[in-house]
Amino acid sequence: MDLLPKSAGKYVTNHWYAAAWSQEVAEKPFTRTLLDERVVMFRDGERKIAALLDRCPHRLAPLSMGECVNGNIRCGYHGMEFDGAGACVNIPGQTIIPSTAKVRSFPAVERYGLVWLWMGDATKADESLLPMVRRYGAEGWAVLGGGYQRHAANFRIEIENLMDPAHTTFLHKQTIGNPAAKNEPVQVKHVEEHGEKGIAAFRWLNNTPPSPFDRQGMTFNEDQKMDRAQFFYFFLPSISMVEIVSMHAGQEKTEENMDKGMRTFSYKFLTPESEKATHFFWLHVRNYRVGDTEWEKGLRAGLDKTYIEDNDMCSAIQLEQEQTGLRQQTGIAIDRAPVMAMRELERMISAEHGVVEAAS
Amino acid sequence: MTSIIITASIGAAQKMEAQLGLSLMEIIRDAGFDDLQALCGGCCSCATCHVYVEPERFDQLPPMSQDENDLLDSSDHRQQNSRLSCQVQFTESLDGLKLTIAPAD
């Protein structure tokens, strides 16, 4: 299957990408590579996030090897100081500052406890384009944030994995897998929420007995049945969100009724590090066991373990793809949503960079 | 003998024998047209069996499912007369149908 990128660019750059958890950027310069660019983040004089290309324009020393001074970053080689906008404000031993002494800066915003960077054309950065996290900060909902793993796989492999409910039965049999779900068909639809375009793969399992998990969050009369659903969303170009709903059977599936049941919004913000690795930031929002910190510890450990299982598989696939130059030699029914996601992604990358014409 | 007329990306239209009851995808693949990848073998999940149907006879084909419609939407080469050939069963009424294999995505 020809799912290999044909775009002139590798990534969508005109987009807000999760770059760090806010607490990661404190008193010291913090560096991370995003979309092949090594970026250094620090806090400026107003404690706002600044993000610069991690390279001093003088001898190309990584600025992250320097230190933060008065809201600026000082190169660890000759002490040149740059402000949050990347302008040089001090060169020890001289008064002239060359106009070439400047560093590229990236628009940066903090929201949902994360630092978001705009990796493309800075003139197009618009905070209204930040992703929306459902129920974040709403009363009666708990947020479990701070999740981070580095996965050694191209973000496309990660997206294909997250758009594929069918793998949970097999890959996650130690964690979230449910053998009963393996034969349930998955439906796919195009979605658009708050201007974010994407695809959803989903299935409802109606009128089923409560699961052990349901019993942890709700109470039941004898013989009471559940309607439950899983929605696997992909919002272009880099966000996965799994929504899980368990509600007493027979109710109309309105937002309000679903909120009265147990509901989870599990986000993964997938920021490419390079073509071979992905930053996997996860954030979990729920309306059950709110305030139960002990239970939450177990939840965090379980989620981390599940995502490690994902990385084990995705990184192994990455190596096979590199060694063979192939992506896929056959297709199966569960590919529908991943195929649609990949096509939409390539279309978005091509729209930004233009398409490479195939040699004929 | 029933038949369909297939045009690939290179070469002239070719009349090929078409067995009733097979899908158009199976007929094209069995006739040896490599342009048609048909990776998933007919489960409507990969959209690599995309064809253009002669517009005059497009309405003779059975209606398209939502899944097929969504997958076709993900192709950059969709036209008014696009179908996934694995989703169309060949019947006598389609005898002599002209098809063109769409470019790969």
CSV table of C-alpha atoms in Angstrom, one decimal:
chain,number,residue,atom,x,y,z
A,1,MET,CA,0.0,0.0,0.0
A,2,ASP,CA,1.4,3.3,-1.0
A,3,LEU,CA,1.1,5.2,2.2
A,4,LEU,CA,4.6,6.6,2.1
A,5,PRO,CA,4.7,10.4,2.2
A,6,LYS,CA,4.8,12.0,-1.2
A,7,SER,CA,4.8,15.5,0.1
A,8,ALA,CA,7.7,17.8,-0.3
A,9,GLY,CA,7.7,18.3,3.5
A,10,LYS,CA,7.8,15.8,6.2
A,11,TYR,CA,5.4,17.4,8.7
A,12,VAL,CA,2.6,19.9,9.0
A,13,THR,CA,4.5,22.8,10.5
A,14,ASN,CA,1.8,25.5,10.7
A,15,HIS,CA,0.3,23.9,13.8
A,16,TRP,CA,0.5,24.1,17.6
A,17,TYR,CA,2.5,21.1,18.9
A,18,ALA,CA,2.8,20.0,22.5
A,19,ALA,CA,6.5,20.6,23.4
A,20,ALA,CA,6.8,20.1,27.2
A,21,TRP,CA,4.8,20.0,30.4
A,22,SER,CA,4.8,23.5,32.0
A,23,GLN,CA,6.7,22.3,35.0
A,24,GLU,CA,9.5,21.0,32.8
A,25,VAL,CA,10.4,24.5,31.9
A,26,ALA,CA,11.7,26.1,35.1
A,27,GLU,CA,15.0,27.7,36.2
A,28,LYS,CA,17.2,25.9,33.7
A,29,PRO,CA,17.2,25.9,29.9
A,30,PHE,CA,15.1,22.9,28.7
A,31,THR,CA,15.8,21.4,25.3
A,32,ARG,CA,13.8,19.1,23.2
A,33,THR,CA,13.9,18.3,19.5
A,34,LEU,CA,10.6,18.8,17.6
A,35,LEU,CA,10.1,18.2,13.9
A,36,ASP,CA,13.8,17.9,13.5
A,37,GLU,CA,14.5,21.3,15.1
A,38,ARG,CA,16.2,21.3,18.5
A,39,VAL,CA,14.5,24.0,20.6
A,40,VAL,CA,15.5,25.5,23.9
A,41,MET,CA,12.7,26.6,26.2
A,42,PHE,CA,13.1,29.0,29.2
A,43,ARG,CA,11.1,31.6,31.1
A,44,ASP,CA,11.5,35.2,30.2
A,45,GLY,CA,11.4,38.2,32.5
A,46,GLU,CA,7.6,37.9,32.9
A,47,ARG,CA,7.9,34.1,33.5
A,48,LYS,CA,6.3,33.5,30.1
A,49,ILE,CA,7.6,30.7,28.0
A,50,ALA,CA,10.3,31.6,25.4
A,51,ALA,CA,11.3,29.1,22.8
A,52,LEU,CA,14.4,29.6,20.6
A,53,LEU,CA,16.3,27.5,18.2
A,54,ASP,CA,18.9,25.8,20.4
A,55,ARG,CA,21.9,27.2,18.5
A,56,CYS,CA,23.9,30.3,19.2
A,57,PRO,CA,24.4,32.2,15.9
A,58,HIS,CA,28.1,32.8,16.8
A,59,ARG,CA,29.8,29.3,16.8
A,60,LEU,CA,26.6,27.3,16.9
A,61,ALA,CA,27.0,26.3,20.5
A,62,PRO,CA,23.7,24.8,21.9
A,63,LEU,CA,22.2,27.5,24.0
A,64,SER,CA,20.8,24.9,26.3
A,65,MET,CA,24.4,24.4,27.5
A,66,GLY,CA,24.2,27.9,28.9
A,67,GLU,CA,22.1,29.3,31.7
A,68,CYS,CA,19.0,31.5,32.4
A,69,VAL,CA,19.9,35.0,33.5
A,70,ASN,CA,17.3,37.8,34.2
A,71,GLY,CA,14.8,36.3,31.9
A,72,ASN,CA,17.3,35.9,29.1
A,73,ILE,CA,19.4,32.9,28.0
A,74,ARG,CA,23.1,33.2,28.1
A,75,CYS,CA,25.3,31.2,25.9
A,76,GLY,CA,27.7,28.9,27.8
A,77,TYR,CA,30.6,29.7,25.4
A,78,HIS,CA,31.1,33.5,25.2
A,79,GLY,CA,28.2,34.7,27.3
A,80,MET,CA,26.1,36.2,24.6
A,81,GLU,CA,22.7,36.9,26.0
A,82,PHE,CA,19.4,36.5,24.0
A,83,ASP,CA,15.9,37.6,25.1
A,84,GLY,CA,12.8,35.6,24.6
A,85,ALA,CA,12.3,36.9,21.1
A,86,GLY,CA,15.7,35.8,20.1
A,87,ALA,CA,17.3,39.2,20.0
A,88,CYS,CA,20.9,39.5,21.3
A,89,VAL,CA,20.8,42.0,24.3
A,90,ASN,CA,24.4,41.7,25.5
A,91,ILE,CA,27.8,40.6,24.3
A,92,PRO,CA,30.5,40.8,27.0
A,93,GLY,CA,33.4,43.1,26.3
A,94,GLN,CA,31.7,45.1,23.4
A,95,THR,CA,29.0,47.6,22.8
A,96,ILE,CA,28.2,46.8,19.2
A,97,ILE,CA,25.6,44.1,18.6
A,98,PRO,CA,25.7,42.9,15.0
A,99,SER,CA,22.3,42.6,13.3
A,100,THR,CA,23.2,39.0,12.6
A,101,ALA,CA,23.3,38.2,16.3
A,102,LYS,CA,19.8,36.8,16.6
A,103,VAL,CA,18.1,33.4,17.0
A,104,ARG,CA,14.9,32.1,15.5
A,105,SER,CA,12.1,32.2,18.1
A,106,PHE,CA,8.9,30.1,18.1
A,107,PRO,CA,5.5,31.3,19.2
A,108,ALA,CA,4.7,29.7,22.5
A,109,VAL,CA,1.6,29.4,24.7
A,110,GLU,CA,0.8,27.5,27.9
A,111,ARG,CA,-2.5,25.7,28.1
A,112,TYR,CA,-3.8,22.5,29.7
A,113,GLY,CA,-0.6,22.4,31.7
A,114,LEU,CA,1.4,22.0,28.5
A,115,VAL,CA,3.7,24.3,26.5
A,116,TRP,CA,2.6,24.5,22.9
A,117,LEU,CA,4.9,25.7,20.2
A,118,TRP,CA,4.0,26.9,16.7
A,119,MET,CA,6.6,25.2,14.5
A,120,GLY,CA,5.9,26.9,11.2
A,121,ASP,CA,5.4,30.4,9.8
A,122,ALA,CA,5.2,32.6,13.0
A,123,THR,CA,2.9,35.1,11.3
A,124,LYS,CA,0.3,32.4,11.1
A,125,ALA,CA,0.3,31.5,14.7
A,126,ASP,CA,-3.1,32.0,16.2
A,127,GLU,CA,-4.1,30.9,19.7
A,128,SER,CA,-7.7,30.2,18.6
A,129,LEU,CA,-6.2,27.2,16.7
A,130,LEU,CA,-5.0,25.5,19.9
A,131,PRO,CA,-6.7,22.2,20.4
A,132,MET,CA,-9.7,21.9,22.6
A,133,VAL,CA,-9.6,19.4,25.6
A,134,ARG,CA,-13.1,18.4,26.5
A,135,ARG,CA,-14.3,19.0,30.0
A,136,TYR,CA,-10.9,20.3,31.1
A,137,GLY,CA,-11.3,22.3,34.2
A,138,ALA,CA,-15.1,21.6,34.5
A,139,GLU,CA,-16.6,20.8,37.8
A,140,GLY,CA,-16.9,17.2,38.6
A,141,TRP,CA,-14.1,16.2,36.3
A,142,ALA,CA,-10.6,15.1,37.2
A,143,VAL,CA,-7.6,15.7,35.0
A,144,LEU,CA,-4.6,13.4,35.1
A,145,GLY,CA,-1.8,15.2,33.3
A,146,GLY,CA,1.9,15.1,33.1
A,147,GLY,CA,2.1,11.9,31.1
A,148,TYR,CA,5.1,11.6,28.8
A,149,GLN,CA,6.9,8.9,26.9
A,150,ARG,CA,9.3,9.0,24.1
A,151,HIS,CA,8.4,6.5,21.5
A,152,ALA,CA,11.0,5.3,19.0
A,153,ALA,CA,8.6,5.3,16.0
A,154,ASN,CA,7.4,7.6,13.2
A,155,PHE,CA,4.3,9.5,14.2
A,156,ARG,CA,2.4,7.8,11.4
A,157,ILE,CA,2.9,4.4,13.1
A,158,GLU,CA,1.7,5.9,16.3
A,159,ILE,CA,-1.4,7.3,14.6
A,160,GLU,CA,-2.2,4.0,12.9
A,161,ASN,CA,-1.9,2.3,16.2
A,162,LEU,CA,-4.2,4.7,18.0
A,163,MET,CA,-6.8,4.6,15.3
A,164,ASP,CA,-7.1,0.8,15.6
A,165,PRO,CA,-9.4,-0.5,18.4
A,166,ALA,CA,-8.8,-4.0,17.2
A,167,HIS,CA,-5.3,-4.3,18.5
A,168,THR,CA,-6.2,-3.8,22.1
A,169,THR,CA,-7.4,-7.4,22.6
A,170,PHE,CA,-4.0,-8.8,21.5
A,171,LEU,CA,-1.3,-6.2,22.3
A,172,HIS,CA,-2.8,-5.1,25.6
A,173,LYS,CA,-4.0,-8.4,27.0
A,174,GLN,CA,-2.1,-7.6,30.2
A,175,THR,CA,-3.7,-4.2,30.6
A,176,ILE,CA,-6.8,-2.9,28.8
A,177,GLY,CA,-7.6,-5.8,26.4
A,178,ASN,CA,-11.1,-7.1,26.3
A,179,PRO,CA,-11.5,-10.5,24.6
A,180,ALA,CA,-15.2,-10.0,24.2
A,181,ALA,CA,-14.7,-7.0,22.0
A,182,LYS,CA,-12.6,-8.7,19.3
A,183,ASN,CA,-15.4,-9.5,16.9
A,184,GLU,CA,-17.4,-6.3,17.2
A,185,PRO,CA,-17.4,-4.3,14.0
A,186,VAL,CA,-16.0,-0.7,14.1
A,187,GLN,CA,-17.7,2.2,12.3
A,188,VAL,CA,-15.7,5.1,10.9
A,189,LYS,CA,-16.8,8.7,10.3
A,190,HIS,CA,-15.3,12.1,9.4
A,191,VAL,CA,-15.6,14.6,12.2
A,192,GLU,CA,-15.0,18.2,12.9
A,193,GLU,CA,-15.0,19.8,16.3
A,194,HIS,CA,-14.1,23.4,17.0
A,195,GLY,CA,-12.5,23.7,13.7
A,196,GLU,CA,-10.3,20.6,14.2
A,197,LYS,CA,-10.8,18.1,11.4
A,198,GLY,CA,-10.5,14.4,11.9
A,199,ILE,CA,-11.7,10.9,11.8
A,200,ALA,CA,-13.5,8.7,14.4
A,201,ALA,CA,-13.6,5.0,14.6
A,202,PHE,CA,-16.1,3.8,17.1
A,203,ARG,CA,-18.4,1.1,18.3
A,204,TRP,CA,-21.3,0.9,20.7
A,205,LEU,CA,-21.8,-2.3,22.7
A,206,ASN,CA,-25.4,-2.1,23.9
A,207,ASN,CA,-27.2,-3.8,26.7
A,208,THR,CA,-24.2,-5.6,28.2
A,209,PRO,CA,-23.6,-6.5,31.9
A,210,PRO,CA,-21.5,-4.0,33.8
A,211,SER,CA,-17.8,-4.8,33.6
A,212,PRO,CA,-15.5,-4.9,36.7
A,213,PHE,CA,-14.3,-1.4,35.6
A,214,ASP,CA,-17.9,-0.1,35.5
A,215,ARG,CA,-18.4,-1.3,39.0
A,216,GLN,CA,-15.4,0.7,40.2
A,217,GLY,CA,-17.2,3.9,39.2
A,218,MET,CA,-20.9,3.4,39.3
A,219,THR,CA,-23.5,1.5,41.3
A,220,PHE,CA,-26.0,-0.9,39.8
A,221,ASN,CA,-29.2,-2.6,40.6
A,222,GLU,CA,-29.4,-6.3,40.1
A,223,ASP,CA,-29.7,-7.1,36.4
A,224,GLN,CA,-29.0,-3.6,35.3
A,225,LYS,CA,-27.4,-3.4,31.9
A,226,MET,CA,-25.0,-1.0,30.3
A,227,ASP,CA,-24.6,0.7,27.0
A,228,ARG,CA,-20.9,1.4,26.4
A,229,ALA,CA,-18.9,2.9,23.6
A,230,GLN,CA,-15.4,3.5,22.5
A,231,PHE,CA,-14.6,6.3,20.1
A,232,PHE,CA,-11.1,6.6,18.7
A,233,TYR,CA,-10.6,10.1,17.3
A,234,PHE,CA,-7.7,11.4,15.3
A,235,PHE,CA,-7.6,15.2,14.9
A,236,LEU,CA,-5.2,16.3,12.1
A,237,PRO,CA,-2.3,16.3,12.2
A,238,SER,CA,-1.2,15.0,15.5
A,239,ILE,CA,-3.8,14.4,18.2
A,240,SER,CA,-5.4,11.2,19.3
A,241,MET,CA,-8.3,11.1,21.7
A,242,VAL,CA,-10.0,8.0,23.0
A,243,GLU,CA,-13.5,8.6,24.4
A,244,ILE,CA,-15.0,5.8,26.6
A,245,VAL,CA,-18.6,5.9,27.7
A,246,SER,CA,-20.4,3.6,30.1
A,247,MET,CA,-24.0,4.5,30.8
A,248,HIS,CA,-27.1,2.8,32.0
A,249,ALA,CA,-28.7,1.0,29.1
A,250,GLY,CA,-31.6,2.3,27.2
A,251,GLN,CA,-31.1,6.1,27.5
A,252,GLU,CA,-30.8,8.4,24.5
A,253,LYS,CA,-27.2,9.0,23.8
A,254,THR,CA,-27.1,12.7,24.4
A,255,GLU,CA,-24.0,14.6,25.7
A,256,GLU,CA,-25.9,15.2,28.9
A,257,ASN,CA,-26.9,11.6,29.4
A,258,MET,CA,-23.4,10.4,28.5
A,259,ASP,CA,-22.0,12.8,31.1
A,260,LYS,CA,-24.2,11.2,33.8
A,261,GLY,CA,-22.5,7.9,33.1
A,262,MET,CA,-18.8,7.1,33.4
A,263,ARG,CA,-17.0,9.1,30.7
A,264,THR,CA,-13.3,9.3,29.8
A,265,PHE,CA,-11.5,11.5,27.4
A,266,SER,CA,-8.0,10.2,26.9
A,267,TYR,CA,-5.7,12.5,24.9
A,268,LYS,CA,-2.4,11.8,23.3
A,269,PHE,CA,-0.5,14.7,21.8
A,270,LEU,CA,1.9,13.2,19.3
A,271,THR,CA,4.7,15.6,18.4
A,272,PRO,CA,7.2,14.3,15.9
A,273,GLU,CA,10.8,14.5,17.2
A,274,SER,CA,12.1,13.3,13.9
A,275,GLU,CA,11.0,10.8,11.3
A,276,LYS,CA,12.0,8.0,13.7
A,277,ALA,CA,10.7,9.1,17.0
A,278,THR,CA,7.6,10.7,18.6
A,279,HIS,CA,7.0,12.6,21.8
A,280,PHE,CA,3.9,11.0,23.4
A,281,PHE,CA,2.3,13.4,25.8
A,282,TRP,CA,-0.8,12.0,27.5
A,283,LEU,CA,-3.6,13.7,29.4
A,284,HIS,CA,-6.6,11.9,30.8
A,285,VAL,CA,-9.9,13.5,31.8
A,286,ARG,CA,-12.7,11.6,33.7
A,287,ASN,CA,-15.8,12.1,35.7
A,288,TYR,CA,-15.5,9.1,38.1
A,289,ARG,CA,-13.4,8.5,41.2
A,290,VAL,CA,-12.7,12.2,41.3
A,291,GLY,CA,-10.5,13.1,44.2
A,292,ASP,CA,-9.5,9.4,44.9
A,293,THR,CA,-5.8,9.9,44.7
A,294,GLU,CA,-4.9,6.3,45.6
A,295,TRP,CA,-7.0,4.9,42.8
A,296,GLU,CA,-5.6,7.6,40.5
A,297,LYS,CA,-2.0,6.3,41.2
A,298,GLY,CA,-3.1,2.9,39.9
A,299,LEU,CA,-4.8,4.5,36.9
A,300,ARG,CA,-1.6,6.4,36.0
A,301,ALA,CA,0.6,3.3,36.3
A,302,GLY,CA,-1.9,1.3,34.2
A,303,LEU,CA,-1.9,3.9,31.5
A,304,ASP,CA,1.8,4.2,31.4
A,305,LYS,CA,2.2,0.4,31.1
A,306,THR,CA,-0.4,0.3,28.3
A,307,TYR,CA,1.5,3.0,26.4
A,308,ILE,CA,4.8,1.2,26.9
A,309,GLU,CA,3.2,-1.9,25.3
A,310,ASP,CA,2.3,0.4,22.4
A,311,ASN,CA,5.9,1.7,22.1
A,312,ASP,CA,7.3,-1.8,22.2
A,313,MET,CA,5.3,-2.7,19.1
A,314,CYS,CA,5.5,0.6,17.3
A,315,SER,CA,9.3,0.9,17.7
A,316,ALA,CA,9.8,-2.7,16.5
A,317,ILE,CA,7.7,-1.9,13.4
A,318,GLN,CA,9.7,1.3,12.9
A,319,LEU,CA,12.9,-0.8,12.7
A,320,GLU,CA,11.3,-3.2,10.2
A,321,GLN,CA,10.1,-0.4,8.0
A,322,GLU,CA,13.6,1.1,8.0
A,323,GLN,CA,15.2,-2.2,7.2
A,324,THR,CA,12.8,-3.1,4.4
A,325,GLY,CA,11.7,0.2,3.0
A,326,LEU,CA,8.2,-1.2,3.1
A,327,ARG,CA,5.2,-0.1,5.1
A,328,GLN,CA,2.6,-2.7,4.5
A,329,GLN,CA,2.3,-5.7,2.2
A,330,THR,CA,-1.4,-6.6,2.7
A,331,GLY,CA,-4.5,-4.9,4.0
A,332,ILE,CA,-7.1,-6.1,6.5
A,333,ALA,CA,-10.6,-4.8,7.4
A,334,ILE,CA,-9.5,-2.9,10.5
A,335,ASP,CA,-7.3,-0.7,8.2
A,336,ARG,CA,-10.2,1.5,7.1
A,337,ALA,CA,-9.7,4.2,9.8
A,338,PRO,CA,-5.9,4.2,9.7
A,339,VAL,CA,-6.0,4.4,5.9
A,340,MET,CA,-8.3,7.3,6.0
A,341,ALA,CA,-6.2,9.0,8.7
A,342,MET,CA,-3.0,8.6,6.7
A,343,ARG,CA,-4.6,9.9,3.5
A,344,GLU,CA,-5.9,13.0,5.3
A,345,LEU,CA,-2.6,13.5,6.9
A,346,GLU,CA,-0.6,13.4,3.6
A,347,ARG,CA,-3.2,15.7,2.1
A,348,MET,CA,-2.6,18.2,4.9
A,349,ILE,CA,1.2,18.0,4.5
A,350,SER,CA,0.9,18.4,0.8
A,351,ALA,CA,-1.4,21.4,1.1
A,352,GLU,CA,1.4,23.1,3.1
A,353,HIS,CA,4.4,22.0,1.2
A,354,GLY,CA,3.2,21.0,-2.3
A,355,VAL,CA,3.3,17.5,-3.8
A,356,VAL,CA,6.4,15.9,-5.2
A,357,GLU,CA,5.5,14.8,-8.8
A,358,ALA,CA,6.1,11.1,-9.3
A,359,ALA,CA,8.8,10.4,-11.9
A,360,SER,CA,7.2,9.0,-15.0
B,1,MET,CA,-19.5,-14.9,-22.7
B,2,THR,CA,-19.9,-11.8,-20.6
B,3,SER,CA,-17.1,-9.3,-20.5
B,4,ILE,CA,-15.9,-5.9,-19.2
B,5,ILE,CA,-13.6,-3.4,-20.9
B,6,ILE,CA,-10.6,-2.3,-18.8
B,7,THR,CA,-8.3,0.6,-19.4
B,8,ALA,CA,-5.2,0.7,-17.2
B,9,SER,CA,-2.8,3.7,-16.7
B,10,ILE,CA,-0.8,2.6,-19.7
B,11,GLY,CA,-2.1,1.0,-22.8
B,12,ALA,CA,-5.4,0.7,-24.7
B,13,ALA,CA,-8.7,-0.5,-23.5
B,14,GLN,CA,-8.9,-4.3,-23.3
B,15,LYS,CA,-11.9,-6.5,-23.4
B,16,MET,CA,-11.7,-9.2,-20.8
B,17,GLU,CA,-13.9,-12.1,-20.0
B,18,ALA,CA,-15.9,-11.5,-16.9
B,19,GLN,CA,-17.5,-14.3,-14.8
B,20,LEU,CA,-20.8,-13.6,-13.2
B,21,GLY,CA,-20.8,-13.4,-9.4
B,22,LEU,CA,-17.3,-12.1,-9.0
B,23,SER,CA,-16.6,-8.6,-7.9
B,24,LEU,CA,-15.2,-6.2,-10.5
B,25,MET,CA,-12.0,-6.1,-8.5
B,26,GLU,CA,-11.6,-9.9,-8.8
B,27,ILE,CA,-12.2,-9.8,-12.5
B,28,ILE,CA,-9.6,-7.0,-13.1
B,29,ARG,CA,-7.1,-8.7,-10.8
B,30,ASP,CA,-7.5,-12.1,-12.3
B,31,ALA,CA,-7.1,-10.5,-15.8
B,32,GLY,CA,-3.6,-9.6,-14.6
B,33,PHE,CA,-3.8,-5.8,-14.2
B,34,ASP,CA,-1.1,-5.0,-11.7
B,35,ASP,CA,-2.2,-1.4,-11.5
B,36,LEU,CA,-5.0,-2.5,-9.3
B,37,GLN,CA,-3.3,-3.3,-5.9
B,38,ALA,CA,-6.5,-4.5,-4.1
B,39,LEU,CA,-4.4,-5.0,-1.0
B,40,CYS,CA,-7.1,-5.9,1.4
B,41,GLY,CA,-8.7,-8.5,-0.9
B,42,GLY,CA,-12.2,-7.0,-0.8
B,43,CYS,CA,-13.0,-6.0,2.7
B,44,CYS,CA,-13.5,-2.3,1.9
B,45,SER,CA,-10.6,-1.0,4.0
B,46,CYS,CA,-7.7,0.1,1.7
B,47,ALA,CA,-9.2,1.9,-1.3
B,48,THR,CA,-6.5,0.4,-3.6
B,49,CYS,CA,-9.1,-0.9,-6.1
B,50,HIS,CA,-10.4,2.4,-7.2
B,51,VAL,CA,-11.9,2.6,-10.7
B,52,TYR,CA,-13.8,5.0,-12.9
B,53,VAL,CA,-17.0,3.6,-14.4
B,54,GLU,CA,-18.3,4.8,-17.7
B,55,PRO,CA,-20.6,7.7,-16.7
B,56,GLU,CA,-23.5,6.6,-18.9
B,57,ARG,CA,-23.9,3.3,-17.0
B,58,PHE,CA,-22.8,4.5,-13.5
B,59,ASP,CA,-26.4,4.4,-12.3
B,60,GLN,CA,-26.7,0.7,-13.2
B,61,LEU,CA,-24.3,-0.1,-10.4
B,62,PRO,CA,-25.6,-1.1,-6.9
B,63,PRO,CA,-25.6,1.8,-4.5
B,64,MET,CA,-22.5,2.6,-2.5
B,65,SER,CA,-22.2,2.0,1.3
B,66,GLN,CA,-21.2,4.8,3.7
B,67,ASP,CA,-17.8,3.0,4.2
B,68,GLU,CA,-17.1,3.0,0.5
B,69,ASN,CA,-18.1,6.6,0.2
B,70,ASP,CA,-15.8,7.6,3.2
B,71,LEU,CA,-12.9,5.7,1.8
B,72,LEU,CA,-13.3,7.3,-1.7
B,73,ASP,CA,-13.4,10.7,0.0
B,74,SER,CA,-9.9,10.0,1.2
B,75,SER,CA,-8.6,9.7,-2.3
B,76,ASP,CA,-7.2,12.7,-4.2
B,77,HIS,CA,-8.4,11.2,-7.4
B,78,ARG,CA,-12.1,10.8,-6.7
B,79,GLN,CA,-14.5,11.7,-9.5
B,80,GLN,CA,-18.3,11.6,-10.0
B,81,ASN,CA,-18.0,8.1,-11.5
B,82,SER,CA,-15.6,6.6,-8.9
B,83,ARG,CA,-16.2,3.3,-7.3
B,84,LEU,CA,-14.2,0.8,-5.3
B,85,SER,CA,-14.3,-2.2,-7.6
B,86,CYS,CA,-14.3,-4.7,-4.7
B,87,GLN,CA,-17.7,-3.5,-3.7
B,88,VAL,CA,-19.5,-4.1,-7.0
B,89,GLN,CA,-20.6,-7.6,-7.9
B,90,PHE,CA,-20.6,-8.3,-11.6
B,91,THR,CA,-24.0,-9.2,-13.0
B,92,GLU,CA,-25.4,-9.8,-16.4
B,93,SER,CA,-26.8,-6.3,-16.6
B,94,LEU,CA,-23.2,-5.0,-16.4
B,95,ASP,CA,-22.0,-6.9,-19.4
B,96,GLY,CA,-19.7,-4.8,-21.6
B,97,LEU,CA,-19.1,-2.2,-18.8
B,98,LYS,CA,-16.1,0.1,-19.4
B,99,LEU,CA,-13.8,0.8,-16.5
B,100,THR,CA,-10.7,2.8,-16.1
B,101,ILE,CA,-8.3,2.1,-13.2
B,102,ALA,CA,-7.8,5.2,-11.2
B,103,PRO,CA,-4.3,6.5,-10.3
B,104,ALA,CA,-2.9,5.2,-7.0
B,105,ASP,CA,-3.0,7.5,-4.0
